[in-house]
XYZ file of C-alpha atoms in Angstrom:
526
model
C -27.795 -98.403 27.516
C -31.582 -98.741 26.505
C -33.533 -95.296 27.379
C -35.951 -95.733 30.072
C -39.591 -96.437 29.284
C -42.616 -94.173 30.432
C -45.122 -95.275 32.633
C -47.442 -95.301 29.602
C -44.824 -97.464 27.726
C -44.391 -100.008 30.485
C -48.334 -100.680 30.607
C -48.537 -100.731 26.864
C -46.209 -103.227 26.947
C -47.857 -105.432 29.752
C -51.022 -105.041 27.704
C -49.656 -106.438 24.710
C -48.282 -109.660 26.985
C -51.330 -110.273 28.270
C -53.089 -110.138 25.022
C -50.558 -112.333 23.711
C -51.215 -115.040 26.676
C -54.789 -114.915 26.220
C -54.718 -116.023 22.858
C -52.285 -118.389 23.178
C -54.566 -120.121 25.866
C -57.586 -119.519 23.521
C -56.236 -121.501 20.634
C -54.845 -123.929 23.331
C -58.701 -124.801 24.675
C -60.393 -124.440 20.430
C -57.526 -127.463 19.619
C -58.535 -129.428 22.888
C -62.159 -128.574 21.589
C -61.333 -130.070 18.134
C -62.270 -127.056 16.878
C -58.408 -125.763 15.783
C -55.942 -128.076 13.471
C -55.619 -131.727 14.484
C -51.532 -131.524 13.538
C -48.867 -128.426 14.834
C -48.079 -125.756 12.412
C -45.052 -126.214 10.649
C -42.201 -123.728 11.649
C -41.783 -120.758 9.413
C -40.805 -117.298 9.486
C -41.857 -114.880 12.355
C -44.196 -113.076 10.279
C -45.523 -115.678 8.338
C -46.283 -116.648 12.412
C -48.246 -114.252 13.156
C -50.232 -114.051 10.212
C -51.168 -117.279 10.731
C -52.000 -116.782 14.113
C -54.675 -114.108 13.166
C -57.455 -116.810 11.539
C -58.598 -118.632 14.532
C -57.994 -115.986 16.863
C -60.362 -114.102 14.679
C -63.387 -116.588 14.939
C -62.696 -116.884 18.942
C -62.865 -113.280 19.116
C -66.356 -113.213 17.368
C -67.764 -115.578 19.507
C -66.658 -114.430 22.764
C -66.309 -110.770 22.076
C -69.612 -109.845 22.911
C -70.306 -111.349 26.601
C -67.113 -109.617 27.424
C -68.235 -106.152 26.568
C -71.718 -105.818 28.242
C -72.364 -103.779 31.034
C -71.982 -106.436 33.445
C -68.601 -106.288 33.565
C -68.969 -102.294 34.765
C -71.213 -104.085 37.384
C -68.544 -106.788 38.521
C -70.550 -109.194 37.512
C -68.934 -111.852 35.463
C -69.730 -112.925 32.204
C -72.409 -115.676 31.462
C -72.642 -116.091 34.858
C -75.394 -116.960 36.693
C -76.135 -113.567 38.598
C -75.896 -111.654 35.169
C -78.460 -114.230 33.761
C -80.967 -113.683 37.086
C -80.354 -109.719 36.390
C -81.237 -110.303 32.498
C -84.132 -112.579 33.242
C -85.648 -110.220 36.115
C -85.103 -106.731 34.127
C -87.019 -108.616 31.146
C -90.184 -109.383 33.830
C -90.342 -106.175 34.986
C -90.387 -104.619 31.946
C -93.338 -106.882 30.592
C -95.267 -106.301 33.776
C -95.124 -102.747 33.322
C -96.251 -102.791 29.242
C -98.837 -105.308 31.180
C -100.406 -103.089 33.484
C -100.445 -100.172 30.795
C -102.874 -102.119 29.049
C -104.782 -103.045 31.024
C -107.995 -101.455 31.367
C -109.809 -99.853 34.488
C -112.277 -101.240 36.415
C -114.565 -99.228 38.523
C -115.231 -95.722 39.426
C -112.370 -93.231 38.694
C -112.112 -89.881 40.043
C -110.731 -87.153 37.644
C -108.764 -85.300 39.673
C -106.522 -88.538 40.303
C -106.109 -89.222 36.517
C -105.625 -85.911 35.138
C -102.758 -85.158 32.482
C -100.275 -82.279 33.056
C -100.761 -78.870 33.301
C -103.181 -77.095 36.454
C -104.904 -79.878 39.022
C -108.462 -80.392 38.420
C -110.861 -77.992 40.546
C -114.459 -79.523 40.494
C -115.779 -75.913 41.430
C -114.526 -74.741 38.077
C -115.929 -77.646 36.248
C -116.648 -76.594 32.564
C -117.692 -79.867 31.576
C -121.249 -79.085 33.493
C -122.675 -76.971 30.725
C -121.708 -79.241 27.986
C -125.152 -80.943 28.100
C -126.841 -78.357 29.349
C -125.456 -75.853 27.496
C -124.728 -78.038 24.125
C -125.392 -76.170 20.503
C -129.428 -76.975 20.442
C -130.706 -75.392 17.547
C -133.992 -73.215 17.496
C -134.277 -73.896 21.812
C -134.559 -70.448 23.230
C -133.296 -70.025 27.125
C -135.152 -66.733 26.805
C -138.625 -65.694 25.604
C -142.183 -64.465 26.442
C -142.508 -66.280 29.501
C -139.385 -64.286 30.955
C -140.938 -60.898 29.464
C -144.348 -61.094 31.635
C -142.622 -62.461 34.520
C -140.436 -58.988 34.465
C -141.390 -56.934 38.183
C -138.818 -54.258 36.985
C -140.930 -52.002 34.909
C -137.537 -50.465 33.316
C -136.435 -53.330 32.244
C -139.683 -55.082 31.156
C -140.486 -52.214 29.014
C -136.802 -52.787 27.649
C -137.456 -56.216 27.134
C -140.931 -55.563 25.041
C -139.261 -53.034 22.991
C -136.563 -55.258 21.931
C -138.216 -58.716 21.771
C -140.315 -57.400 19.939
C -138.054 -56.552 16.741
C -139.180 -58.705 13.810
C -137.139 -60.586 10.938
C -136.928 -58.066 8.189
C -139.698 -60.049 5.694
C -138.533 -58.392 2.207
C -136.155 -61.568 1.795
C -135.929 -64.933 3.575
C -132.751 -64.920 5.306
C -131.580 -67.903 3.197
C -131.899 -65.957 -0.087
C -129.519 -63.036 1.363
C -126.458 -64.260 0.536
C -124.470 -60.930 1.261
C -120.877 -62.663 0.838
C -119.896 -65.860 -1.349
C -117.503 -67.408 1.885
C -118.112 -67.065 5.724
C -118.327 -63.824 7.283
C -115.945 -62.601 9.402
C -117.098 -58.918 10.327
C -120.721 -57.078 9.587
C -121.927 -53.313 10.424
C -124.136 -50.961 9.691
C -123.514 -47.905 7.630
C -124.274 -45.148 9.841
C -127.513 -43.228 7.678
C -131.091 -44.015 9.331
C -132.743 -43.316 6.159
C -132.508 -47.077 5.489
C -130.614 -50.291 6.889
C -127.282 -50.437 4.702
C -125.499 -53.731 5.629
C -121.564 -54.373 4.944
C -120.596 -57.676 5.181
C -116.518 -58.958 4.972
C -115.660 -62.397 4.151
C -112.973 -65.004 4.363
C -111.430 -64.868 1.066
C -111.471 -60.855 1.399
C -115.432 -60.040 -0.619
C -116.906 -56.966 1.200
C -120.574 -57.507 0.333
C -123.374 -54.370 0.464
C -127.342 -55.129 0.746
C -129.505 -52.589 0.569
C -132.749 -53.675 2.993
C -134.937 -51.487 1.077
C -135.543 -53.115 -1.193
C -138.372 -55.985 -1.271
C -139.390 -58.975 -2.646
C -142.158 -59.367 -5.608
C -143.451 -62.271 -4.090
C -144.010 -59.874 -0.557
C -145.076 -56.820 -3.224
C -148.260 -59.070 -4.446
C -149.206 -60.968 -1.267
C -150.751 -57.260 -0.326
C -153.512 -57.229 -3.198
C -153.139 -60.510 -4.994
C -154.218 -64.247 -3.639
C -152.193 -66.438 -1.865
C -152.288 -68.995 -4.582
C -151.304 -66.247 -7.134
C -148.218 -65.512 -5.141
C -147.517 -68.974 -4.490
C -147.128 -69.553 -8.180
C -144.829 -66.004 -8.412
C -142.471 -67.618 -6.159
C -140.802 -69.418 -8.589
C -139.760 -66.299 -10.667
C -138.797 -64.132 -7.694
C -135.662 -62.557 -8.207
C -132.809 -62.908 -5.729
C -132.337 -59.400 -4.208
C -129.239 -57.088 -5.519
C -126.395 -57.543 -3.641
C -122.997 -55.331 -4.116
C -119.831 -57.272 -3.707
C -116.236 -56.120 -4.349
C -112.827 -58.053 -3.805
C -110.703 -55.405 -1.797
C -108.282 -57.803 -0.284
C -106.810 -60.861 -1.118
C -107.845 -62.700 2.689
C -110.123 -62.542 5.416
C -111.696 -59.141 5.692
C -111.393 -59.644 10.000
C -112.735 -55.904 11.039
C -113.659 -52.619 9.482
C -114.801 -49.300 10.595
C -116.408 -46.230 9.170
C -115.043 -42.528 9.869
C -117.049 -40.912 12.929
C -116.350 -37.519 10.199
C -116.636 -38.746 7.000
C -119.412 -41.565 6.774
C -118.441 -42.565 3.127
C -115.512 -43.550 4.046
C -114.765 -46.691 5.423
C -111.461 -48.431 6.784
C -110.846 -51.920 6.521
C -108.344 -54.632 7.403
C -107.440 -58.212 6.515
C -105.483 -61.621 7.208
C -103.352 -60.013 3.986
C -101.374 -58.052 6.156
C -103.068 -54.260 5.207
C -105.581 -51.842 5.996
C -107.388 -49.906 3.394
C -109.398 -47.089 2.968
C -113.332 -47.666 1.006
C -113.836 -43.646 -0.133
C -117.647 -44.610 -1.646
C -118.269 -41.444 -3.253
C -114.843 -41.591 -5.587
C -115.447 -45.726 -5.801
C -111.897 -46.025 -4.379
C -110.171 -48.188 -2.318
C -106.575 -47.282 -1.000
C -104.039 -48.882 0.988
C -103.580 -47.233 4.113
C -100.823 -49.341 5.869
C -98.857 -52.709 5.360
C -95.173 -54.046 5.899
C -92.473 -52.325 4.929
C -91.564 -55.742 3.319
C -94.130 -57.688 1.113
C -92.799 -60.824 2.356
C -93.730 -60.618 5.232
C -96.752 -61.820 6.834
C -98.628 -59.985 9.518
C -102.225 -60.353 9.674
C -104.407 -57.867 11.100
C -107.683 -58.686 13.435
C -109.049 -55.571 13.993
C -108.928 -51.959 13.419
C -110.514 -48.852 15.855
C -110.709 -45.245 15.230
C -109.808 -42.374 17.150
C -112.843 -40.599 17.898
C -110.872 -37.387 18.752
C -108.018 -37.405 16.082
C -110.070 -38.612 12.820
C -106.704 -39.109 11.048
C -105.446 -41.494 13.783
C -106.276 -45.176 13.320
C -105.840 -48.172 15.912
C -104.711 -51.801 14.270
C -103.876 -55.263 15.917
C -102.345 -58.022 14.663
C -102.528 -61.780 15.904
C -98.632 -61.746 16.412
C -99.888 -59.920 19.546
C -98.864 -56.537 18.317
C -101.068 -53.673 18.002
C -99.999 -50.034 16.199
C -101.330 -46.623 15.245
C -101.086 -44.494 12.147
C -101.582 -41.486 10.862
C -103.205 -41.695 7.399
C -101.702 -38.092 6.226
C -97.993 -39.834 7.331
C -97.791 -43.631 6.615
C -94.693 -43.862 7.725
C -94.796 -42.664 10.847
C -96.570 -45.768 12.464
C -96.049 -46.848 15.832
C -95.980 -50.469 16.653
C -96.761 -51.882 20.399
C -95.852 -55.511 21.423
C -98.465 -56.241 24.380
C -98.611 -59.748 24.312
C -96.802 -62.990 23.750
C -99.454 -64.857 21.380
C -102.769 -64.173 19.451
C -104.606 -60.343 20.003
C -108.212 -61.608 18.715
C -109.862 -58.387 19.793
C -109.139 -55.055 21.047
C -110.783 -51.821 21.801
C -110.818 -47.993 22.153
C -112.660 -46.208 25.473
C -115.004 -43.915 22.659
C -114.793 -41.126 25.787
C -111.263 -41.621 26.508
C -109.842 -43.329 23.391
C -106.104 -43.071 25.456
C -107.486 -46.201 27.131
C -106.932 -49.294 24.899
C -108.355 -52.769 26.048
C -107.024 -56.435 24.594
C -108.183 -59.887 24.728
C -105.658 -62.647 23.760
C -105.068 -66.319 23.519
C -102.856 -65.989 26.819
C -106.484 -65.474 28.915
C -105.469 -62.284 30.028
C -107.839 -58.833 29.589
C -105.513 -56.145 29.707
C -105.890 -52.453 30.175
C -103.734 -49.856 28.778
C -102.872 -46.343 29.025
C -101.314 -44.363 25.928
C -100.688 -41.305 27.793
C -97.386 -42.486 29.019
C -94.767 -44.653 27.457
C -92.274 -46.579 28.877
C -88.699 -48.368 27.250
C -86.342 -47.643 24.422
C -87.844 -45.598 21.468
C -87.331 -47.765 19.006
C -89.230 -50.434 21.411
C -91.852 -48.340 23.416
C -94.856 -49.733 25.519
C -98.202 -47.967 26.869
C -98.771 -48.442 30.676
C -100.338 -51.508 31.496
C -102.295 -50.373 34.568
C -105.276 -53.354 34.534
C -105.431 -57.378 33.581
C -107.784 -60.008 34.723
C -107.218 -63.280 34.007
C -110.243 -66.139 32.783
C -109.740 -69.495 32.718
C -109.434 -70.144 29.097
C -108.464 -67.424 26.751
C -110.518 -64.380 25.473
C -111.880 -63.792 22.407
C -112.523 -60.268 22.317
C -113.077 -57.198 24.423
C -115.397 -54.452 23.563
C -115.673 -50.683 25.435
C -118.441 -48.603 25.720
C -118.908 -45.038 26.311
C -119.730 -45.201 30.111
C -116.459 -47.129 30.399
C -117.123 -50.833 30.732
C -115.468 -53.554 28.623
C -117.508 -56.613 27.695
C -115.595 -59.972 27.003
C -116.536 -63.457 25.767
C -114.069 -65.952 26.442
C -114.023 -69.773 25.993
C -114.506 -70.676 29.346
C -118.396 -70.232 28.478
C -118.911 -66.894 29.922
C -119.295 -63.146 29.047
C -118.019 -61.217 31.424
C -118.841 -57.583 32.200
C -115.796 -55.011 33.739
C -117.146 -51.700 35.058
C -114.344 -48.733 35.524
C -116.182 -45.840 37.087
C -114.097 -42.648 36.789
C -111.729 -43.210 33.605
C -111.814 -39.280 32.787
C -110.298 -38.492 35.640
C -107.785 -41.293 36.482
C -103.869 -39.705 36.392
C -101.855 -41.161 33.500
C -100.353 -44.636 34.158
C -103.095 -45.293 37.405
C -103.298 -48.266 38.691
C -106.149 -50.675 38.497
C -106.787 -53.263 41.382
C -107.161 -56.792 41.085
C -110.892 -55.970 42.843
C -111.446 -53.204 40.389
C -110.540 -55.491 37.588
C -112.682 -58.062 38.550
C -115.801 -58.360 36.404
C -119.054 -56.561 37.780
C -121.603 -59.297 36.210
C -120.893 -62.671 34.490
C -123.258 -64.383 31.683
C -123.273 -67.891 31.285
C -122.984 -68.194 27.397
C -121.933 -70.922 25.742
C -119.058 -69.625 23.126
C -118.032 -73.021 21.850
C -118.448 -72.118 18.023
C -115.636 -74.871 16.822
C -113.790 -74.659 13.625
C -116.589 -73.678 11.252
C -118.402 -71.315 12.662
C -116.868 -67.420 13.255
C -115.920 -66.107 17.320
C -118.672 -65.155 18.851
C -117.933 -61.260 20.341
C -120.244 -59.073 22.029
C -120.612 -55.840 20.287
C -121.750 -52.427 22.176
C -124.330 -50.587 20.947
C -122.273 -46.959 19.872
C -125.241 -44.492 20.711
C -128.281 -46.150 22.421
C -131.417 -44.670 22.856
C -132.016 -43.229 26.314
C -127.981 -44.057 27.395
C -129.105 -47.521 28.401
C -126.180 -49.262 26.777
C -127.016 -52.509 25.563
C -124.787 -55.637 23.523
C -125.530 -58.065 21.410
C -123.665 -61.625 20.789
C -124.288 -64.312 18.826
C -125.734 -68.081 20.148
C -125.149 -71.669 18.901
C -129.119 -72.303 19.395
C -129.307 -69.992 16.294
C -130.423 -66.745 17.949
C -128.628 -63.483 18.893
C -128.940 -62.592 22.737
C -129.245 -59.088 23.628
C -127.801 -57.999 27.247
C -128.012 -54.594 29.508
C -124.731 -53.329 30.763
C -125.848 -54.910 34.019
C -126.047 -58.296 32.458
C -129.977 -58.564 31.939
C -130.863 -60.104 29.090
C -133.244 -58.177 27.007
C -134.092 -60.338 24.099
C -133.489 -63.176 22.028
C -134.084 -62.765 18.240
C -134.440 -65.415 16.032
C -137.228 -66.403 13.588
C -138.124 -68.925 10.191
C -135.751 -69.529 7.477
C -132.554 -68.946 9.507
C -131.034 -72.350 9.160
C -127.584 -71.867 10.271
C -125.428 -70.079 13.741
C -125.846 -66.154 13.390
C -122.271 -65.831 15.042
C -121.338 -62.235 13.501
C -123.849 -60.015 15.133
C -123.655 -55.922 15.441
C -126.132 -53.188 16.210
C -126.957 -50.016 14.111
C -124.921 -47.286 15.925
C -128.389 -45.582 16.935
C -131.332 -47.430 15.702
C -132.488 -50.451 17.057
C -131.623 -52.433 14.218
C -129.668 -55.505 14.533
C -127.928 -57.497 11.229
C -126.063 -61.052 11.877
C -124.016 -63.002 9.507
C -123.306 -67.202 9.178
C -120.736 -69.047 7.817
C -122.441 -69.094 4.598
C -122.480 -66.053 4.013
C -126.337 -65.038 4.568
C -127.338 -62.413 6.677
C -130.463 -62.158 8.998
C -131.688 -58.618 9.965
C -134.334 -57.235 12.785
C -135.772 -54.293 12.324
């Protein structure tokens, strides 16, 4: 007795019958067609049969393979029909309509909050396409001058305003002959003697260049008891002044700082990954910190000092990281992740240097407290007890003594935060959203591009008379000096400066002012 066949066998078998069936009615309708053999096969052998079988079933199967498989059949529809021909032929119209109407251009007046792309909806009131015009890179066009000197009630700040606008372009070189660095500069400062005006300069391919502005000119030497015409001819065999360079790192030289103990020293730090220490007196330069691993790449954007613990320096990195060390232990460095993307600028409270302030690519100014640390050791965090959010993100956030940060941020403005109190605020206290919000905002236009450096503003360390003042650069090819109130003092420019003084920083006590281009040259008021 035959076994009895599974349910699977049975339809296996009722598959192969109807297979066989449809092919035997497919060479059937090719031979009424003409298209099979005009005379019957000869009888042979069952598998000489079915091999022969396999031709013309083969060249039906081509031709009529492919209507059976398409996707109408999933829809019921049958093949070659005239429904799945109406589907084919309206799915084809629609789709050339649509590439139609993408095209096609528009006519009339379009309003930009209905064709906006992705992310936030468009809020007229925070238009920053306004200032574009307005506020457009126009060189040697002041928005501040004499006019807005005389027309000063305050007698303060018009005596302010005279004093500073009334600093002149150091004369003993035309700016364009001071080429301090070889490649753009990234970060200028003062060296901290008054005797004379001692300008460091760092570059982009790691040159820290030195000018020494006492020095002067022949051609300015013999205009004071020689004529004009005499000097005129002298010109031509004027010597370029003497500028110091040295190659101490092998990238972009973004920050340095001198010791508030030790003025001939100097600390430095780079794109390369390390910060160094310039001893001038022993014509030294040491590494101070880098990776563990050489390999690896962690640029740094800015360094700070301790002004309490001389041995303790302040780093960032544009990984969004920022670390201390000690420079008698190397290896004990502490490393702080406090934010997802770019740190471009951060900053210690000089009064209360526990207070650390950051401005990143993710728009947020942040406020920390290093008195009290939070997580796992190996993974620590300061107290974040303060962030204000701009529009677009922040390049850079300054503090000054009296406690107030000062920011300049793509969204065209400079903003000014005012913390009344620090000295006395508990560790971890928490800052408001009111208290965080800015105390005075400066319509500035920051739009440098990609070849000039960030504008920052940059406190003044000891002012005269505690009236704490900051200077930034502007496209128009001045720098812009503010109060801590947002008042604008003063805006310096003068001949022969021929390109954006973007890098601009005060002496720490004299009102001297230095600014660097992207070509390296430096322009000076004294």
């Amino acid at each position: 007795m035959a076994p009895e066949l599974s349910d699977y066998e049975q339809q296996r078998q009722a598959n192969i019958a109807q297979r066989d069936k449809l092919l035997k009615q497919l060479a059937f309708d090719a031979g009424q067609a003409g298209l099979g053999p005009q005379k019957p096969a000869p009888k042979v052998s069952k598998s000489s049969t079915a091999h022969k079988k396999k031709g013309p079933v083969k060249r039906v199967k081509v031709e009529d393979a492919g209507p059976r498989r398409t996707s109408s059949r999933l829809l019921g529809l049958t093949a070659d029909s005239e429904v799945a021909k109406r589907k084919a032929e309206d799915e084809n119209t629609a789709a050339q309509e649509a590439a139609r109407v993408k095209r096609q251009r528009h006519s009339g007046e379009l309003n930009l909050s209905d064709v906006v792309v992705g992310g936030k909806n468009w809020d007229k009131s925070e238009n920053f396409l306004v200032d574009v015009v307005s506020r457009g890179a126009n060189p040697y066009e002041r928005t501040f001058g004499d006019d807005e000197v005389r027309e000063t009630t305050d007698k303060e700040l018009r005596s302010l305003r005279e004093q500073m606008s009334g600093l002149e372009l150091y004369d003993g070189f035309e700016p364009s002959r001071i080429k301090i660095t070889p490649e753009r500069i990234y970060s200028l400062g003062f060296h901290p003697t008054t005797n004379k005006a001692l300008v460091f300069a760092g570059d982009k391919l790691g040159n820290l260049g030195i000018f020494d502005a006492s020095q002067t000119s022949a051609s300015v030497k013999t205009q004071n008891g020689v004529k004009q015409e005499e000097a005129d001819e002298n010109e031509d065999d004027d010597p370029d002044p003497a500028i110091t360079s040295f190659h101490c790192h092998t990238r972009t030289i973004s920050s340095f700082q001198f010791s508030h103990n030790n003025p001939s020293h100097l600390y430095t730090c780079s794109y390369d990954s390390s910060l160094r220490l310039l001893d001038l007196t022993k014509s030294k330069s040491t590494e101070i910190y880098a990776p563990s691993d050489s390999s690896l790449d962690e640029p740094l954007s800015g360094v700070e000092m301790d002004p309490t613990a001389p041995h303790m320096l302040y780093f960032s990195r544009l990984d969004g990281h920022v670390g201390r060390t000690d420079t008698r232990a190397p290896d004990t460095t502490d490393i702080f992740q406090l934010s997802e993307k770019k740190i471009g600028g951060f900053s210690l409270n000089p009064a209360n240097p526990h207070f650390i302030a950051t401005a990143s690519l993710d728009r947020y100014l942040r406020i920390w407290d290093l008195r009290k640390l939070s997580g796992k050791v190996s993974r620590q965090l300061p107290a974040l007890i303060g962030e204000h959010e701009s529009r677009l993100s922040v390049s850079h956030a300054a503090f000054n003594s009296a406690g107030q940060v000062a920011t300049a941020s793509y969204d065209d403005t400079v903003k000014i935060h005012t913390f009344e109190g620090m000295g006395s605020w508990s560790p971890g206290h928490k800052v408001s959203d009111e208290e965080m919000a800015p105390s005075s905002i400066i319509r500035h236009n920051n739009q440098t591009g990609r070849w000039v450096t960030i504008l920052r503003a940059q406190w003044q360390l000891h002012p005269p008379n505690s009236i704490h003042r900051f200077c930034i650069g502007n496209m128009n090819r001045f720098v812009d000096i503010y109060t801590a109130n947002g008042d604008q003092l003063a805006q310096l420019g003068g001949e022969g400066i021929t390109a954006v003084p973007a890098v601009a920083q005060f002496h720490p006590t004299e009102q001297w002012i230095a600014a660097g281009t992207a070509s390296g040259k430096l322009c000076l008021w004294m």
